[in-house]
């Protein structure tokens, strides 16, 4: 899976657990398990078992060019109004 934004990688499936590091936007990570009730994904990070919240992961990389094009179009529309 890929990080859909910068996201912390944690020692356990909670924001109260220690941070082991972070993923940058579009960085790939191997998911090894998940908790459907809490939304946390178990991952392998630098050889260790770690956790990332599933809401910050996607199956495809974020298309930065498409996002920039949409922002530009919205700004032009707002300026024209």
Coordinates of C-alpha atoms in Angstrom, one line a residue:
X1 CA 0.0 0.0 0.0
X2 CA 1.0 3.7 -0.3
X3 CA 0.9 6.6 2.1
X4 CA -1.8 9.0 1.0
X5 CA -0.1 11.8 3.1
X6 CA 2.8 12.0 5.5
X7 CA 1.9 9.7 8.4
X8 CA 3.5 8.4 11.6
X9 CA 4.5 4.8 12.0
X10 CA 3.8 3.6 15.5
X11 CA 5.0 0.8 17.8
X12 CA 1.4 -0.2 18.5
X13 CA -2.1 0.4 17.1
X14 CA -2.8 3.6 18.9
X15 CA -1.8 7.3 18.7
X16 CA -0.6 7.0 22.3
X17 CA 2.1 4.5 21.4
X18 CA 5.7 5.5 20.5
X19 CA 6.5 6.7 17.0
X20 CA 9.1 4.6 15.1
X21 CA 9.3 7.0 12.2
X22 CA 7.0 8.2 9.4
X23 CA 6.1 7.6 5.8
X24 CA 6.2 10.3 3.2
X25 CA 3.4 10.8 0.6
X26 CA 3.4 7.9 -1.9
X27 CA 5.9 5.9 0.1
X28 CA 5.2 2.1 -0.2
X29 CA 4.7 -0.1 2.8
X30 CA 4.1 -3.8 3.2
X31 CA 0.8 -4.5 5.1
X32 CA 1.0 -7.8 7.1
X33 CA -2.4 -7.6 9.0
X34 CA -5.2 -5.3 10.0
X35 CA -7.8 -4.7 12.6
X36 CA -11.2 -4.0 11.0
X37 CA -12.7 -2.7 14.2
X38 CA -10.0 0.0 14.8
X39 CA -8.8 0.7 11.3
X40 CA -5.1 0.1 12.1
X41 CA -2.9 -1.8 9.7
X42 CA 0.0 -3.9 10.8
X43 CA 3.0 -3.2 8.7
X44 CA 6.7 -4.1 8.4
X45 CA 8.8 -1.0 8.9
X46 CA 12.6 -1.2 8.8
X47 CA 12.4 -4.9 9.7
X48 CA 10.0 -4.3 12.7
X49 CA 6.3 -4.9 13.2
X50 CA 4.7 -1.5 13.3
X51 CA 1.3 0.1 12.8
X52 CA -0.2 2.8 10.5
X53 CA -3.8 3.9 10.6
X54 CA -5.6 2.6 7.5
X55 CA -7.2 5.9 6.7
X56 CA -3.7 7.1 5.7
X57 CA -3.0 4.3 3.3
X58 CA -4.2 3.6 -0.3
X59 CA -3.8 1.0 -2.9
X60 CA -2.5 3.5 -5.5
X61 CA -0.1 6.4 -5.4
X62 CA -1.6 9.9 -5.1
X63 CA -1.6 11.6 -8.5
X64 CA 0.0 14.9 -7.7
X65 CA -0.4 16.3 -11.2
X66 CA -4.2 15.7 -11.1
X67 CA -4.5 17.4 -7.7
X68 CA -2.5 20.4 -8.9
X69 CA -4.7 20.7 -12.0
X70 CA -7.9 20.6 -9.9
X71 CA -6.5 23.3 -7.6
X72 CA -5.6 25.5 -10.5
X73 CA -9.1 25.0 -12.1
X74 CA -10.8 25.8 -8.9
X75 CA -8.7 29.0 -8.4
X76 CA -9.4 30.1 -12.0
X77 CA -13.2 29.5 -11.5
X78 CA -13.1 31.5 -8.2
X79 CA -11.3 34.3 -9.8
X80 CA -13.8 34.4 -12.7
X81 CA -16.8 34.7 -10.4

